[in-house]
mmCIF file of C-alpha atoms (C1' of nucleotides) in Angstrom:
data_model
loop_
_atom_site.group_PDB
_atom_site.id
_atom_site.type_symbol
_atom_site.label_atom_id
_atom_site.label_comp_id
_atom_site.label_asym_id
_atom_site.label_seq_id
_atom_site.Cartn_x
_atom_site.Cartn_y
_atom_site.Cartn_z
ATOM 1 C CA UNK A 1 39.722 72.778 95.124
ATOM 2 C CA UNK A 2 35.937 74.486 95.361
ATOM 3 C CA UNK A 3 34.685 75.064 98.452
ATOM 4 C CA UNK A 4 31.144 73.035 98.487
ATOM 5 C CA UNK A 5 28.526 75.465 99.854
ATOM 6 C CA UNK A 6 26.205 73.255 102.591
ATOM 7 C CA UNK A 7 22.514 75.550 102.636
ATOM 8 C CA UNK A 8 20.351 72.980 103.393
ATOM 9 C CA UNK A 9 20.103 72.552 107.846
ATOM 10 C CA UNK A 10 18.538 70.178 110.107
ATOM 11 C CA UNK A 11 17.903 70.883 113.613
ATOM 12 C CA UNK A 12 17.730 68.230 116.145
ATOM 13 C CA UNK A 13 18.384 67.805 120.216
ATOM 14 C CA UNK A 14 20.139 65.133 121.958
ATOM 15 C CA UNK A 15 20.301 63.716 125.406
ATOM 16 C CA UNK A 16 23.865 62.209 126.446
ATOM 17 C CA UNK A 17 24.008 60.272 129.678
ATOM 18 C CA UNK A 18 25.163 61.893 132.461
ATOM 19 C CA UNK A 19 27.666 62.935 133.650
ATOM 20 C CA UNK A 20 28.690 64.621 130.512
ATOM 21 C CA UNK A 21 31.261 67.291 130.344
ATOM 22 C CA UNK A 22 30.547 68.989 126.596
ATOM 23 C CA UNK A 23 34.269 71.113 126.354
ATOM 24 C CA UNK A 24 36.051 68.515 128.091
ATOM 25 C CA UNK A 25 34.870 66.008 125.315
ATOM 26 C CA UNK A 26 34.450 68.045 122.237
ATOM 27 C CA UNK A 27 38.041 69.867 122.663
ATOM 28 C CA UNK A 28 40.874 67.701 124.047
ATOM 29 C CA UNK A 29 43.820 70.114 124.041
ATOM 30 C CA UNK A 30 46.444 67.180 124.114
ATOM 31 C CA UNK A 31 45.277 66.667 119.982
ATOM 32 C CA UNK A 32 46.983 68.410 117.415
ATOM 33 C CA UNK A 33 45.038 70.445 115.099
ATOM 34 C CA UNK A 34 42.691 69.218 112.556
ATOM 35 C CA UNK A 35 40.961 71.357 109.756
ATOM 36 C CA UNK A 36 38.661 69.171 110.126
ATOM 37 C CA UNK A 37 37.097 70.388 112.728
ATOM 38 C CA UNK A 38 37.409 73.614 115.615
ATOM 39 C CA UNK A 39 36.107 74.148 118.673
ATOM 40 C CA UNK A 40 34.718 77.823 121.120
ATOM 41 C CA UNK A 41 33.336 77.476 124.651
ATOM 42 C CA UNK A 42 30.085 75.208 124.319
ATOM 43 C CA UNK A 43 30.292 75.003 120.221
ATOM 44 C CA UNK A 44 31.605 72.441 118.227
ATOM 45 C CA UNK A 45 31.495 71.771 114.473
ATOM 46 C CA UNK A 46 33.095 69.274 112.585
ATOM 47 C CA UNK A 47 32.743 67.588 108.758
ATOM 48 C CA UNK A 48 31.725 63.997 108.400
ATOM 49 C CA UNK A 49 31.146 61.932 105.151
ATOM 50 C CA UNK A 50 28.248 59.569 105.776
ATOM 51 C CA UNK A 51 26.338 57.845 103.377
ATOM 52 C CA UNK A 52 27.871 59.579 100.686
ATOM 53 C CA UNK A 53 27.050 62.584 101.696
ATOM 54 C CA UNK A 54 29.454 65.424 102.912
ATOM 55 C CA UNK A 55 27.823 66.903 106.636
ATOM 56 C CA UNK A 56 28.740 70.041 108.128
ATOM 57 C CA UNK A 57 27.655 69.292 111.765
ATOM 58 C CA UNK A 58 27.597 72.668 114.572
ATOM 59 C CA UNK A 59 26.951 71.098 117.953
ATOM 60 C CA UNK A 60 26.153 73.337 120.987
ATOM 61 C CA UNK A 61 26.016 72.863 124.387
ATOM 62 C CA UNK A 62 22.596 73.768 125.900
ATOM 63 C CA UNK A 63 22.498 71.715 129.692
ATOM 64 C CA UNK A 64 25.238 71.273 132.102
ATOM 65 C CA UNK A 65 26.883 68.360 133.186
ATOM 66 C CA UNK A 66 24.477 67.125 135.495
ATOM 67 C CA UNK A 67 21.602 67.640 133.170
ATOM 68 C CA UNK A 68 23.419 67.494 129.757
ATOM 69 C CA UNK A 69 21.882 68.650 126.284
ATOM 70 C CA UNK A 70 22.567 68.952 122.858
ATOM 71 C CA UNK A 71 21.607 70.572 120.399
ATOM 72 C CA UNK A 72 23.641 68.959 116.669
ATOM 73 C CA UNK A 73 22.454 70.908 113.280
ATOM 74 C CA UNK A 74 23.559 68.964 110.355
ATOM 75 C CA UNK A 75 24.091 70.802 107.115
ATOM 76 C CA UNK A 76 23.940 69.374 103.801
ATOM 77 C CA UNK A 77 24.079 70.344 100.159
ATOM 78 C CA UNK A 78 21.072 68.270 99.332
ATOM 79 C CA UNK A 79 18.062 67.458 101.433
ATOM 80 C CA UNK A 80 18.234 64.812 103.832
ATOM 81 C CA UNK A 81 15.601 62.226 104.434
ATOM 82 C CA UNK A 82 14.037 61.631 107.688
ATOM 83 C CA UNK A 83 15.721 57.691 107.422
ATOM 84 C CA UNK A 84 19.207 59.466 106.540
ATOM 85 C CA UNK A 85 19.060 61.281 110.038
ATOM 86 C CA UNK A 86 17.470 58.399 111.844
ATOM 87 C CA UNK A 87 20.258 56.658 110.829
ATOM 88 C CA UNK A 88 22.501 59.125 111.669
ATOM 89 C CA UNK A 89 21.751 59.767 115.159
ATOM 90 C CA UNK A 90 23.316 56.253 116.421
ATOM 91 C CA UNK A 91 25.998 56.794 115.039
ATOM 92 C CA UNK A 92 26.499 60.388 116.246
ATOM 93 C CA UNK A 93 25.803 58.811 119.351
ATOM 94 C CA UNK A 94 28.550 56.562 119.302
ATOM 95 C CA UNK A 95 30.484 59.242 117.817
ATOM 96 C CA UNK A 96 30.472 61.286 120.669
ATOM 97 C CA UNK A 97 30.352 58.794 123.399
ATOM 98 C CA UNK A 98 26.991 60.080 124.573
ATOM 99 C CA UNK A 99 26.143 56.832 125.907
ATOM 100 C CA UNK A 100 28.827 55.602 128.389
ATOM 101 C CA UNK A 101 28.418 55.682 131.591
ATOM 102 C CA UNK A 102 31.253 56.855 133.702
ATOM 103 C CA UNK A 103 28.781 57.785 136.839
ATOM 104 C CA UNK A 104 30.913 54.963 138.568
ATOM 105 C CA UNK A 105 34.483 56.315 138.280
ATOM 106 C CA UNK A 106 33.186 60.143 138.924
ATOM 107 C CA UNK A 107 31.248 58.731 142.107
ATOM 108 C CA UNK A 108 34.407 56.572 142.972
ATOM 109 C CA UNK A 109 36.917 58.826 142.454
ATOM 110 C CA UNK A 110 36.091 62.222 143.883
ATOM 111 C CA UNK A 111 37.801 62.460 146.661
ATOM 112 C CA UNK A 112 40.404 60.355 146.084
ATOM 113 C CA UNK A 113 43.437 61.599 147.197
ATOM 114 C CA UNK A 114 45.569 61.693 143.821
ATOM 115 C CA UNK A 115 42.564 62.020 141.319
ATOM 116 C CA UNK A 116 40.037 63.858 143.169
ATOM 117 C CA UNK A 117 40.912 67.648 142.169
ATOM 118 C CA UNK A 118 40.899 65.458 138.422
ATOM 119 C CA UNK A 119 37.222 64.580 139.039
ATOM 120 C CA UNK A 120 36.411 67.527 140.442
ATOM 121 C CA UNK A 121 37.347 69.964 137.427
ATOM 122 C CA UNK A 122 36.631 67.469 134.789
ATOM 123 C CA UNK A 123 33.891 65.938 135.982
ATOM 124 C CA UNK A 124 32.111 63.949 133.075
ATOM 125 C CA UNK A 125 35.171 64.102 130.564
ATOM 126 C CA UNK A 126 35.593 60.668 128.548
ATOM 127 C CA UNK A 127 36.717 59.585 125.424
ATOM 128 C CA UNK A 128 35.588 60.812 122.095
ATOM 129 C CA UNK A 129 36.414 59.482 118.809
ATOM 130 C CA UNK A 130 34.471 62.385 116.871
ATOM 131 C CA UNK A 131 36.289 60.727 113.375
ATOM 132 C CA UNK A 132 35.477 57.115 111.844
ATOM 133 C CA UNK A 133 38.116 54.274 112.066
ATOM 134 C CA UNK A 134 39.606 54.752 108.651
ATOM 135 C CA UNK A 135 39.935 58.534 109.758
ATOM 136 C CA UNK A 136 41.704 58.185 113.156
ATOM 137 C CA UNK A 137 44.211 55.612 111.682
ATOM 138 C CA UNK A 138 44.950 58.252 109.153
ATOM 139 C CA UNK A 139 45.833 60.678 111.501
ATOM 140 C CA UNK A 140 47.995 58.039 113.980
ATOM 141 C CA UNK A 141 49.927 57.321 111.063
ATOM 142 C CA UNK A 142 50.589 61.329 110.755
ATOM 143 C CA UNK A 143 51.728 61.261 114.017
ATOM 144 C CA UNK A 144 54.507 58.523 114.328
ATOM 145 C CA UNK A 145 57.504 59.788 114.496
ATOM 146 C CA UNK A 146 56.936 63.129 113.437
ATOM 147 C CA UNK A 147 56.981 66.538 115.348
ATOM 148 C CA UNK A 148 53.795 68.377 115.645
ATOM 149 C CA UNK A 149 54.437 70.604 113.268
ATOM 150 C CA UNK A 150 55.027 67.924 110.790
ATOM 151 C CA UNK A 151 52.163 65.957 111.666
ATOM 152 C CA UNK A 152 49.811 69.341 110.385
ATOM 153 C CA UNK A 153 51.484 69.710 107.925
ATOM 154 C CA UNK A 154 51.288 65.748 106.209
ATOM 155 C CA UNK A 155 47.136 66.293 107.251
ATOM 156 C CA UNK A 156 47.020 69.346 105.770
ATOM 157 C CA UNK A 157 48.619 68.079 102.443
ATOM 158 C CA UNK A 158 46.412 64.963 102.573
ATOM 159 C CA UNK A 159 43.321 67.097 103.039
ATOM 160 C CA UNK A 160 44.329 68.999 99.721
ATOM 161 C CA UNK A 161 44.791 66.416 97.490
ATOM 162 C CA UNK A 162 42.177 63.838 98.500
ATOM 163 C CA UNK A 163 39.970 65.871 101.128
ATOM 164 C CA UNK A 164 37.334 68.556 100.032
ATOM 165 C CA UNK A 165 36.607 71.543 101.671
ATOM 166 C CA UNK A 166 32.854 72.675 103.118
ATOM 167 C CA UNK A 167 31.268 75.904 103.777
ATOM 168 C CA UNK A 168 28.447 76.067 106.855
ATOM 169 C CA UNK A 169 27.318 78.265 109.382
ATOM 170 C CA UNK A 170 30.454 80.451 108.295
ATOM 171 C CA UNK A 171 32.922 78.683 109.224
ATOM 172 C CA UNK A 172 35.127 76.331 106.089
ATOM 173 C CA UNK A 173 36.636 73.124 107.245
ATOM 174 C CA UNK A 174 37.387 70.166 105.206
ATOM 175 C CA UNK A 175 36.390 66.884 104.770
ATOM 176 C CA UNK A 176 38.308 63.813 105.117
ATOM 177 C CA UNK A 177 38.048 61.127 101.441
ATOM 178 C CA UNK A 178 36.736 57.674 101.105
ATOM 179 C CA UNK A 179 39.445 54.732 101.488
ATOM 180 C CA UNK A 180 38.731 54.150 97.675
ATOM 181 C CA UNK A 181 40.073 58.230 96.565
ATOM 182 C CA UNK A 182 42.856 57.440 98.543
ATOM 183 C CA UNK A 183 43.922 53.930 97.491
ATOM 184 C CA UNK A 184 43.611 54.796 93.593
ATOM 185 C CA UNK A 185 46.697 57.203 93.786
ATOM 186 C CA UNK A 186 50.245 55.933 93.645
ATOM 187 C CA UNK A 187 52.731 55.718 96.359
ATOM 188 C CA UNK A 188 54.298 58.312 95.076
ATOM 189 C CA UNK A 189 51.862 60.913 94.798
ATOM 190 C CA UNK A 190 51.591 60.359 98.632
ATOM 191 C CA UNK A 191 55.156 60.402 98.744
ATOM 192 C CA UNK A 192 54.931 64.218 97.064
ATOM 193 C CA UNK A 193 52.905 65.249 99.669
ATOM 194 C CA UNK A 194 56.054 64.544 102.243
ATOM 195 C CA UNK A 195 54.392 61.791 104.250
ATOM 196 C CA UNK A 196 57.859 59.735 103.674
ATOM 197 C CA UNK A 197 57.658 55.880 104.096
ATOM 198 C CA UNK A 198 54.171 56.228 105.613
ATOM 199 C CA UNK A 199 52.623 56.474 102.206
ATOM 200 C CA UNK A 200 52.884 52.785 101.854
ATOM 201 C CA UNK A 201 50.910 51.925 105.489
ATOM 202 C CA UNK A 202 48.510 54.403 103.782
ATOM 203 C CA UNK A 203 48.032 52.693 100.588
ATOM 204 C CA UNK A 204 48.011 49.251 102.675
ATOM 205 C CA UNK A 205 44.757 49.750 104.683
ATOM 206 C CA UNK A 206 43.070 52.374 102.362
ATOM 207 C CA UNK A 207 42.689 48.875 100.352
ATOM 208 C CA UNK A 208 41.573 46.883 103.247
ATOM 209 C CA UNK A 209 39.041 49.525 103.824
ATOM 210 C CA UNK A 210 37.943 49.683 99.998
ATOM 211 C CA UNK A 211 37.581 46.115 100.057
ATOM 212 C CA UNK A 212 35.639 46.236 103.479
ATOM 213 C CA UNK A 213 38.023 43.887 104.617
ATOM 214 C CA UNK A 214 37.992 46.047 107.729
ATOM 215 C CA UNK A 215 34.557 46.733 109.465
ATOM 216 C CA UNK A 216 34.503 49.211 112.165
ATOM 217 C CA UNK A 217 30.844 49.172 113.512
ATOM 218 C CA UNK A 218 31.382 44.573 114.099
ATOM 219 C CA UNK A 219 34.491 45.761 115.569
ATOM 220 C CA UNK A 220 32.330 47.883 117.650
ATOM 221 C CA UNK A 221 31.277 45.075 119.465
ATOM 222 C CA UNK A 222 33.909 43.120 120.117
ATOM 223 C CA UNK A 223 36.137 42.343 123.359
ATOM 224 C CA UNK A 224 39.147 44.564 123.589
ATOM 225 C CA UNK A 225 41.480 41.682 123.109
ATOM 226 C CA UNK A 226 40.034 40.832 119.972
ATOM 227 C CA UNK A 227 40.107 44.640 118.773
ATOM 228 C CA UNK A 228 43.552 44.991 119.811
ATOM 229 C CA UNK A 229 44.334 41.770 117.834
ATOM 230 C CA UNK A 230 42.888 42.765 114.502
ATOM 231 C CA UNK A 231 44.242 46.295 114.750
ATOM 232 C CA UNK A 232 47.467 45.096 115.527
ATOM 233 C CA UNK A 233 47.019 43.350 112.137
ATOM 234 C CA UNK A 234 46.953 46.564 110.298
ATOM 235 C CA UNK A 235 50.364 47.172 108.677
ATOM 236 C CA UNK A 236 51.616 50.212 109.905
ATOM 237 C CA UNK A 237 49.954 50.418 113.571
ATOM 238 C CA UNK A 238 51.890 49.036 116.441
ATOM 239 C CA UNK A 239 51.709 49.034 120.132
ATOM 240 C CA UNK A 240 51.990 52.850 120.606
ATOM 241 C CA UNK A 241 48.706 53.393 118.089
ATOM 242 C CA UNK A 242 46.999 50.785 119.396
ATOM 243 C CA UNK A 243 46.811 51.549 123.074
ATOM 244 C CA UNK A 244 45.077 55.355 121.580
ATOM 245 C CA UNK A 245 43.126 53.389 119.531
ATOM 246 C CA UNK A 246 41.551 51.219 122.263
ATOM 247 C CA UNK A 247 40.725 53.990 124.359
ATOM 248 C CA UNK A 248 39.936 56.953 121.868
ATOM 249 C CA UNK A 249 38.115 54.720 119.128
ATOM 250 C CA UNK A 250 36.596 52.294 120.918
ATOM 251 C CA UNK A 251 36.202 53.621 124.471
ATOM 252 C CA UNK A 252 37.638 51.172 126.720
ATOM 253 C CA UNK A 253 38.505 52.850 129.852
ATOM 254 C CA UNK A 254 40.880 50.423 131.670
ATOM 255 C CA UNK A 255 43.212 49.845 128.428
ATOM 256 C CA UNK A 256 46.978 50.481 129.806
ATOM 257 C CA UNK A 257 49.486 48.031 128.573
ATOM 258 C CA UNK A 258 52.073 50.303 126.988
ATOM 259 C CA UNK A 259 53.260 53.635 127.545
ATOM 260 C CA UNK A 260 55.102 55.307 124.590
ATOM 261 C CA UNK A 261 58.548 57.389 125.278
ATOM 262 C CA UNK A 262 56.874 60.426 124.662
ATOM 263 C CA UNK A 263 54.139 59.692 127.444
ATOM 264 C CA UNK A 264 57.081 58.335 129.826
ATOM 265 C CA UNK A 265 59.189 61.610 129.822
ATOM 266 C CA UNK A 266 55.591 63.667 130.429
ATOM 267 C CA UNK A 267 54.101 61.664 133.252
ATOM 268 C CA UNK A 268 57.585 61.164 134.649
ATOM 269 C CA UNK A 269 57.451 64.927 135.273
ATOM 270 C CA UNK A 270 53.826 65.626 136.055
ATOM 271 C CA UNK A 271 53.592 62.386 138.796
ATOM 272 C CA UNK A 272 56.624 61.846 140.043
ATOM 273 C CA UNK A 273 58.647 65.154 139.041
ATOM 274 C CA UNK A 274 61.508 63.320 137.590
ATOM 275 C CA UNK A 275 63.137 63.452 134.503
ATOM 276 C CA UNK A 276 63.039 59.340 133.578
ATOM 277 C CA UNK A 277 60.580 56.746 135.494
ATOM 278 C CA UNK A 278 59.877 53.473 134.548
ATOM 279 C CA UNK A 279 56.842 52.625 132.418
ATOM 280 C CA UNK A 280 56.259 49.817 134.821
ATOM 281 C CA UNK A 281 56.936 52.296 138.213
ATOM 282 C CA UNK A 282 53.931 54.638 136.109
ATOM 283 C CA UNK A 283 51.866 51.727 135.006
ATOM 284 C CA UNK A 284 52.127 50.638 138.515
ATOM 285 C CA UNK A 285 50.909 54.219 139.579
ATOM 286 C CA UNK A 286 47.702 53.418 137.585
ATOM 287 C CA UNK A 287 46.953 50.369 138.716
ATOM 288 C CA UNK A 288 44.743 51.764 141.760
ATOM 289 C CA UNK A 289 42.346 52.884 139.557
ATOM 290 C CA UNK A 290 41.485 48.859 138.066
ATOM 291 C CA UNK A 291 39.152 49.550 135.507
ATOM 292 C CA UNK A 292 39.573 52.675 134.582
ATOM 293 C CA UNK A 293 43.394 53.096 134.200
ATOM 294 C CA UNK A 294 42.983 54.855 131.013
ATOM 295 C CA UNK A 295 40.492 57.253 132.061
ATOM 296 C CA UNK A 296 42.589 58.525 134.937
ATOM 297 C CA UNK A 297 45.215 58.759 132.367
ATOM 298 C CA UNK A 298 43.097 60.952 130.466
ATOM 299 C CA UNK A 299 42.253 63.009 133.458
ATOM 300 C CA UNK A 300 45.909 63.792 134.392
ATOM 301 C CA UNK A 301 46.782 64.042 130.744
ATOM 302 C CA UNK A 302 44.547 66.578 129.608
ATOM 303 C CA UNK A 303 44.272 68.535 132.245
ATOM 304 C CA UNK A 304 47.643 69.043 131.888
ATOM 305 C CA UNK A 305 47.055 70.003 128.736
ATOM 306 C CA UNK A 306 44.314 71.981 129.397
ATOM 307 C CA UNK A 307 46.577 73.945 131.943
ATOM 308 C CA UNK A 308 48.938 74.708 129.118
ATOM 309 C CA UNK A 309 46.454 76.947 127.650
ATOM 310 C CA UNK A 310 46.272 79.647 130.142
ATOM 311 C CA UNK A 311 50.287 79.053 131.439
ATOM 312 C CA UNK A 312 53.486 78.712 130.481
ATOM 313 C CA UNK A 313 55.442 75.062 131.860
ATOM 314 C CA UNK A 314 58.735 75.424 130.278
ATOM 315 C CA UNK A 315 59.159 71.629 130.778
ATOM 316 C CA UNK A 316 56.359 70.375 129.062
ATOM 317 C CA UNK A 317 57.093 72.959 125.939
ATOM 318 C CA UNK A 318 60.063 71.309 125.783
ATOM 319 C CA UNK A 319 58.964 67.976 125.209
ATOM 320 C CA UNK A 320 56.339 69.564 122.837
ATOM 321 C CA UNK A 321 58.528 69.820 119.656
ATOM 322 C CA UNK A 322 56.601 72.046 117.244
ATOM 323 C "C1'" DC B 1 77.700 73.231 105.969
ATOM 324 C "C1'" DA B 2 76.627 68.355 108.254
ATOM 325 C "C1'" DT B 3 74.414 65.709 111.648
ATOM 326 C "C1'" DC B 4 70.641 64.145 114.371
ATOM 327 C "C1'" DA B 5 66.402 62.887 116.656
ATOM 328 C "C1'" DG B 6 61.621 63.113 116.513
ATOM 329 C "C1'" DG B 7 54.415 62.023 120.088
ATOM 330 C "C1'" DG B 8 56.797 54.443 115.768
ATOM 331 C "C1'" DC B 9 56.876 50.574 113.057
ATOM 332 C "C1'" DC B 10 58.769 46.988 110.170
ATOM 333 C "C1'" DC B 11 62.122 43.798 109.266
ATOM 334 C "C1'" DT B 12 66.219 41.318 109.971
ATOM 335 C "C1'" DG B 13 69.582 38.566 112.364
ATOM 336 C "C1'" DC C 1 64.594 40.601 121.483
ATOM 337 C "C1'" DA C 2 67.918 44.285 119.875
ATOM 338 C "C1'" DG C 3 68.895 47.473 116.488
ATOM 339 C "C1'" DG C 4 69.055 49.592 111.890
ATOM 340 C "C1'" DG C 5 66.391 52.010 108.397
ATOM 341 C "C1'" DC C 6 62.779 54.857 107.022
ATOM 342 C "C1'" DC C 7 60.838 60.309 105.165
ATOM 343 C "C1'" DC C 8 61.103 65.044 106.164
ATOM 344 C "C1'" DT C 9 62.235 69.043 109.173
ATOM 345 C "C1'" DG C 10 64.041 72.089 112.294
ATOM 346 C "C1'" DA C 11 67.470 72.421 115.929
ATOM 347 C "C1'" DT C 12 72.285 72.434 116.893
#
DNA sequence: CATCAGGGCCCTG
DNA sequence: CAGGGCCCTGAT
């Protein structure tokens, strides 16, 4: 596959509501990795297709989280109108969560007794979903039942195939494929890229998204209920996907119905320092924070995560199956 | 070498 | 509502 070379750049700054945390958001270290994307201390760039048009997007942080700036340079391969970026902008917006405002937990939270050291180091940290809807299913479905390792790997192979690869400010990432590329291949060809019986939840909504049966920017403004119900639709995503999806994609903070196995055995350890709780003993743990059960999920998740980097928890690396 | 479970979900009974 | 099957892989 060439490598698409992206000269063309255009500069802009943005102004996310504060409190804004740019690593916390732009790097969550509880993700596997993407190629599709890498972060370094206060840069970010990722690939987007938009409008037809393959973007190579660097994003740097230049404020703090008190007074938070960015500053986004798109690259292209063609110039881009002034429309195109006007147009883009909302949706980076969105994108990136710039315009939630989380002032209220922060504030609330800060010196609570079990979240406050949370709040403290993460101050401004919220969800992201960086990717479009047809994108983050893609990658949920890499992760059922799969080990990391695996999960890279069936991305990775997907990326090849369907997925291009870009060239900007030195760095070569690749781009994720219209619904269309991906629903005019046979089940089989997925099949040959090891994705096993997932191939067919592939080929299922690829179609729906072809046929814009699906429409992620009305589902945008729906109630969480109704998201949850026409997600739930979706053959191939269950309860486990679902519950990401209504915090990562669509950014509400107090979702917390369902906690998968995997998420059991962690917080089992981390809050109560046993090997087995109950989900409803942890979901009852949560429940202090009404509203934003999620978020202080997140907080205790990724810093957890985030703590990983720098040492060594021989649990957690065991329940970490690369 | 064989067996098994894994960061679920679907389908059946 | 419980439980088997699904794909592929690495661990045992």
């Amino acid at each position: 596959m060439a490598t698409i070379i992206l000269n063309k750049k255009i500069p802009f700054t943005i102004i996310p509501k504060s409190p804004y945390n740019f690593d916390a958001n732009f790097y969550k270290p509880s993700h596997f990795p993407s190629s599709d994307n890498v972060w370094e201390k206060g840069k970010y760039w990722i690939t987007m297709i938009w409008q037809e048009h393959k973007l190579g997007l660097k994003i740097e942080n230049k404020g703090t989280i008190e007074k938070p700036k960015i500053k986004v340079i798109v690259y292209s391969e063609n110039t881009l109108s002034e429309t195109f970026i006007a147009k883009l902008i909302p949706e980076l917006r969105w994108r990136f969560n710039l315009d939630q405002d989380i002032s209220a937990f922060c504030e609330k939270y800060k010196e609570d007794k079990i979240l406050g050291k949370f709040v403290k180091k993460w101050k401004g940290m919220k969800p992201i979903a960086a990717n479009s809807l047809y994108e983050t299913l893609i990658i949920y479905i890499v992760l059922q039942n799969a080990t990391v390792r695996r999960s890279v790997q069936m991305l990775e192979n997907l990326f090849e195939m369907l997925g291009y690869k870009i060239k900007f400010d030195n760095k070569t990432l690749s781009v994720f494929w219209k619904p269309e590329k991906m629903n005019s291949v046979s089940e089989q060809e997925l099949r040959d890229l090891k994705v096993g019986y997932r191939a067919k939840f592939f080929k299922n909504f690829s179609e729906q998204f072809a046929n814009k049966e699906i429409d992620e920017f009305s589902l945008r403004k729906k109630s969480k209920e109704e998201v949850r119900k026409e997600m739930l639709k979706l053959y191939g995503i269950g309860p486990a996907s679902v519950e990401y999806l209504l915090f990562e994609d669509f950014y509400f903070l107090d979702s917390l119905q369902t906690i998968p196995p995997w998420e059991q055995k962690i917080l089992s350890r981390l809050l109560f320092d046993k090997e087995l709780v109950s989900t409803e003993k942890l979901m009852k743990f949560f429940e202090r924070f009404k509203g934003f059960e999620k978020l202080a999920f997140h907080y205790v998740w990724e810093d957890l995560f985030w703590r990983r980097k720098n040492e060594h928890i021989e649990w957690l690396e065991e329940e970490i199956r690369l």
